[in-house]
Amino acid sequence: QVQLVESGGGLVQAGGSLRLSCAASGRIFRINHLTWARQAPGKQREMIATISQGGVGNYVDSVKGRFTISIDNANNTMYLQMRSLKPEDTAVYYCDANIYTLADGSKDYWGQGTQVTVSS
């Protein structure tokens, strides 16, 4: 019943900012945990940021201090605010949310991915 739809990717110059959104639809009781991951061409997918309800964001060193992960519970929407972007941030970005529903209990759901391209 749950679907995640990502948006907010695009082309930006180095030093710029983007905010990625991950909107969850369905009969959602609780978003338990959120992960943002990215995959650059020729590389493995890597987790870059995580957060749990009531918790603080946790980040891989390469994005720490530049990216902010958050959950808007009122709108069932999750975000990745990216600033001071670098060309090496170029990748497809994915949200992965662990969500509890009455029908299915707690399960992980993935967004479709959104492309972020940072030019030099």
PDB file of C-alpha atoms in Angstrom:
ATOM      1  CA  GLN A   1       0.000   0.000   0.000  1.00  0.00           C
ATOM      2  CA  VAL A   2       2.968   2.338   0.536  1.00  0.00           C
ATOM      3  CA  GLN A   3       4.672   4.125  -2.334  1.00  0.00           C
ATOM      4  CA  LEU A   4       7.647   6.501  -2.229  1.00  0.00           C
ATOM      5  CA  VAL A   5       8.049   9.192  -4.891  1.00  0.00           C
ATOM      6  CA  GLU A   6      11.300  11.154  -5.091  1.00  0.00           C
ATOM      7  CA  SER A   7      11.769  14.627  -6.536  1.00  0.00           C
ATOM      8  CA  GLY A   8      14.132  17.589  -6.396  1.00  0.00           C
ATOM      9  CA  GLY A   9      17.113  16.340  -8.365  1.00  0.00           C
ATOM     10  CA  GLY A  10      18.671  18.292 -11.196  1.00  0.00           C
ATOM     11  CA  LEU A  11      21.751  20.066 -12.507  1.00  0.00           C
ATOM     12  CA  VAL A  12      23.591  22.471 -10.226  1.00  0.00           C
ATOM     13  CA  GLN A  13      26.984  24.170 -10.234  1.00  0.00           C
ATOM     14  CA  ALA A  14      29.626  23.286  -7.674  1.00  0.00           C
ATOM     15  CA  GLY A  15      28.957  25.140  -4.432  1.00  0.00           C
ATOM     16  CA  GLY A  16      25.203  25.185  -4.983  1.00  0.00           C
ATOM     17  CA  SER A  17      22.363  23.559  -3.055  1.00  0.00           C
ATOM     18  CA  LEU A  18      19.484  21.166  -3.718  1.00  0.00           C
ATOM     19  CA  ARG A  19      16.746  19.667  -1.543  1.00  0.00           C
ATOM     20  CA  LEU A  20      15.607  16.154  -2.379  1.00  0.00           C
ATOM     21  CA  SER A  21      12.109  15.081  -1.331  1.00  0.00           C
ATOM     22  CA  CYS A  22      10.707  11.597  -0.760  1.00  0.00           C
ATOM     23  CA  ALA A  23       6.916  11.633  -0.397  1.00  0.00           C
ATOM     24  CA  ALA A  24       5.248   8.562   1.115  1.00  0.00           C
ATOM     25  CA  SER A  25       1.638   7.721   0.324  1.00  0.00           C
ATOM     26  CA  GLY A  26      -0.646   5.071   1.798  1.00  0.00           C
ATOM     27  CA  ARG A  27      -2.112   4.227   5.186  1.00  0.00           C
ATOM     28  CA  ILE A  28       1.036   5.039   7.165  1.00  0.00           C
ATOM     29  CA  PHE A  29       1.065   4.583  10.929  1.00  0.00           C
ATOM     30  CA  ARG A  30       4.707   5.515  11.539  1.00  0.00           C
ATOM     31  CA  ILE A  31       7.945   6.184   9.696  1.00  0.00           C
ATOM     32  CA  ASN A  32      10.475   4.313  11.844  1.00  0.00           C
ATOM     33  CA  HIS A  33      13.737   4.965  10.028  1.00  0.00           C
ATOM     34  CA  LEU A  34      15.053   6.715   6.912  1.00  0.00           C
ATOM     35  CA  THR A  35      18.157   6.141   4.820  1.00  0.00           C
ATOM     36  CA  TRP A  36      19.415   8.121   1.852  1.00  0.00           C
ATOM     37  CA  ALA A  37      21.801   6.299  -0.485  1.00  0.00           C
ATOM     38  CA  ARG A  38      23.471   7.212  -3.769  1.00  0.00           C
ATOM     39  CA  GLN A  39      25.044   5.430  -6.705  1.00  0.00           C
ATOM     40  CA  ALA A  40      27.532   7.027  -9.086  1.00  0.00           C
ATOM     41  CA  PRO A  41      28.350   5.496 -12.495  1.00  0.00           C
ATOM     42  CA  GLY A  42      30.659   2.510 -12.125  1.00  0.00           C
ATOM     43  CA  LYS A  43      30.428   2.513  -8.334  1.00  0.00           C
ATOM     44  CA  GLN A  44      28.547   0.558  -5.693  1.00  0.00           C
ATOM     45  CA  ARG A  45      25.541   2.105  -3.999  1.00  0.00           C
ATOM     46  CA  GLU A  46      26.564   3.730  -0.726  1.00  0.00           C
ATOM     47  CA  MET A  47      24.550   4.804   2.283  1.00  0.00           C
ATOM     48  CA  ILE A  48      25.199   8.468   3.029  1.00  0.00           C
ATOM     49  CA  ALA A  49      22.680   9.498   5.726  1.00  0.00           C
ATOM     50  CA  THR A  50      20.294   7.873   8.232  1.00  0.00           C
ATOM     51  CA  ILE A  51      17.827   9.013  10.872  1.00  0.00           C
ATOM     52  CA  SER A  52      15.275   7.383  13.212  1.00  0.00           C
ATOM     53  CA  GLN A  53      12.187   8.873  14.873  1.00  0.00           C
ATOM     54  CA  GLY A  54      13.364  10.976  17.795  1.00  0.00           C
ATOM     55  CA  GLY A  55      16.981  10.578  16.743  1.00  0.00           C
ATOM     56  CA  VAL A  56      19.736  12.687  15.245  1.00  0.00           C
ATOM     57  CA  GLY A  57      21.025  12.370  11.711  1.00  0.00           C
ATOM     58  CA  ASN A  58      24.063  10.219  11.020  1.00  0.00           C
ATOM     59  CA  TYR A  59      26.263  10.832   7.973  1.00  0.00           C
ATOM     60  CA  VAL A  60      29.115   9.348   6.031  1.00  0.00           C
ATOM     61  CA  ASP A  61      32.253  11.479   6.340  1.00  0.00           C
ATOM     62  CA  SER A  62      32.152  12.685   2.738  1.00  0.00           C
ATOM     63  CA  VAL A  63      28.845  14.548   3.273  1.00  0.00           C
ATOM     64  CA  LYS A  64      29.015  15.348   6.993  1.00  0.00           C
ATOM     65  CA  GLY A  65      28.557  19.058   7.610  1.00  0.00           C
ATOM     66  CA  ARG A  66      27.073  19.627   4.146  1.00  0.00           C
ATOM     67  CA  PHE A  67      23.937  17.421   4.025  1.00  0.00           C
ATOM     68  CA  THR A  68      20.963  17.320   6.412  1.00  0.00           C
ATOM     69  CA  ILE A  69      18.465  14.444   6.660  1.00  0.00           C
ATOM     70  CA  SER A  70      14.967  14.971   8.094  1.00  0.00           C
ATOM     71  CA  ILE A  71      11.426  13.555   8.335  1.00  0.00           C
ATOM     72  CA  ASP A  72       8.263  15.670   8.168  1.00  0.00           C
ATOM     73  CA  ASN A  73       5.769  13.443   9.986  1.00  0.00           C
ATOM     74  CA  ALA A  74       2.784  15.738   9.376  1.00  0.00           C
ATOM     75  CA  ASN A  75       3.123  15.297   5.614  1.00  0.00           C
ATOM     76  CA  ASN A  76       4.822  11.871   5.516  1.00  0.00           C
ATOM     77  CA  THR A  77       7.615  13.428   3.502  1.00  0.00           C
ATOM     78  CA  MET A  78      11.346  12.883   3.939  1.00  0.00           C
ATOM     79  CA  TYR A  79      14.146  15.206   2.860  1.00  0.00           C
ATOM     80  CA  LEU A  80      17.823  15.442   2.089  1.00  0.00           C
ATOM     81  CA  GLN A  81      19.052  19.042   2.116  1.00  0.00           C
ATOM     82  CA  MET A  82      22.349  19.271   0.219  1.00  0.00           C
ATOM     83  CA  ARG A  83      24.622  22.309   0.289  1.00  0.00           C
ATOM     84  CA  SER A  84      28.157  23.115  -0.875  1.00  0.00           C
ATOM     85  CA  LEU A  85      27.741  20.500  -3.574  1.00  0.00           C
ATOM     86  CA  LYS A  86      30.817  19.042  -5.256  1.00  0.00           C
ATOM     87  CA  PRO A  87      31.218  17.284  -8.621  1.00  0.00           C
ATOM     88  CA  GLU A  88      31.884  14.046  -6.748  1.00  0.00           C
ATOM     89  CA  ASP A  89      28.327  14.260  -5.348  1.00  0.00           C
ATOM     90  CA  THR A  90      27.012  13.468  -8.838  1.00  0.00           C
ATOM     91  CA  ALA A  91      24.913  10.297  -8.545  1.00  0.00           C
ATOM     92  CA  VAL A  92      21.422   8.865  -8.512  1.00  0.00           C
ATOM     93  CA  TYR A  93      19.982   9.369  -5.027  1.00  0.00           C
ATOM     94  CA  TYR A  94      17.534   6.942  -3.394  1.00  0.00           C
ATOM     95  CA  CYS A  95      15.405   7.136  -0.258  1.00  0.00           C
ATOM     96  CA  ASP A  96      14.786   3.982   1.777  1.00  0.00           C
ATOM     97  CA  ALA A  97      12.189   4.231   4.548  1.00  0.00           C
ATOM     98  CA  ASN A  98      11.193   1.638   7.132  1.00  0.00           C
ATOM     99  CA  ILE A  99       7.459   2.236   7.590  1.00  0.00           C
ATOM    100  CA  TYR A 100       4.855   0.564   9.801  1.00  0.00           C
ATOM    101  CA  THR A 101       1.372  -0.099   8.430  1.00  0.00           C
ATOM    102  CA  LEU A 102      -1.508  -2.083   9.903  1.00  0.00           C
ATOM    103  CA  ALA A 103      -1.689  -4.269   6.819  1.00  0.00           C
ATOM    104  CA  ASP A 104       1.986  -5.204   6.486  1.00  0.00           C
ATOM    105  CA  GLY A 105       3.714  -4.309   9.739  1.00  0.00           C
ATOM    106  CA  SER A 106       7.182  -2.766   9.460  1.00  0.00           C
ATOM    107  CA  LYS A 107       8.741  -2.952   5.991  1.00  0.00           C
ATOM    108  CA  ASP A 108      11.375  -1.166   3.912  1.00  0.00           C
ATOM    109  CA  TYR A 109      10.312   0.820   0.851  1.00  0.00           C
ATOM    110  CA  TRP A 110      12.526   2.370  -1.840  1.00  0.00           C
ATOM    111  CA  GLY A 111      12.021   5.458  -3.950  1.00  0.00           C
ATOM    112  CA  GLN A 112      12.594   5.348  -7.698  1.00  0.00           C
ATOM    113  CA  GLY A 113      15.759   7.453  -7.570  1.00  0.00           C
ATOM    114  CA  THR A 114      16.487  11.004  -8.677  1.00  0.00           C
ATOM    115  CA  GLN A 115      19.534  12.216 -10.617  1.00  0.00           C
ATOM    116  CA  VAL A 116      21.799  14.868  -9.127  1.00  0.00           C
ATOM    117  CA  THR A 117      24.481  16.309 -11.415  1.00  0.00           C
ATOM    118  CA  VAL A 118      27.033  18.811 -10.101  1.00  0.00           C
ATOM    119  CA  SER A 119      29.093  20.648 -12.714  1.00  0.00           C
ATOM    120  CA  SER A 120      32.618  21.985 -12.173  1.00  0.00           C
TER     121      SER A 120
END
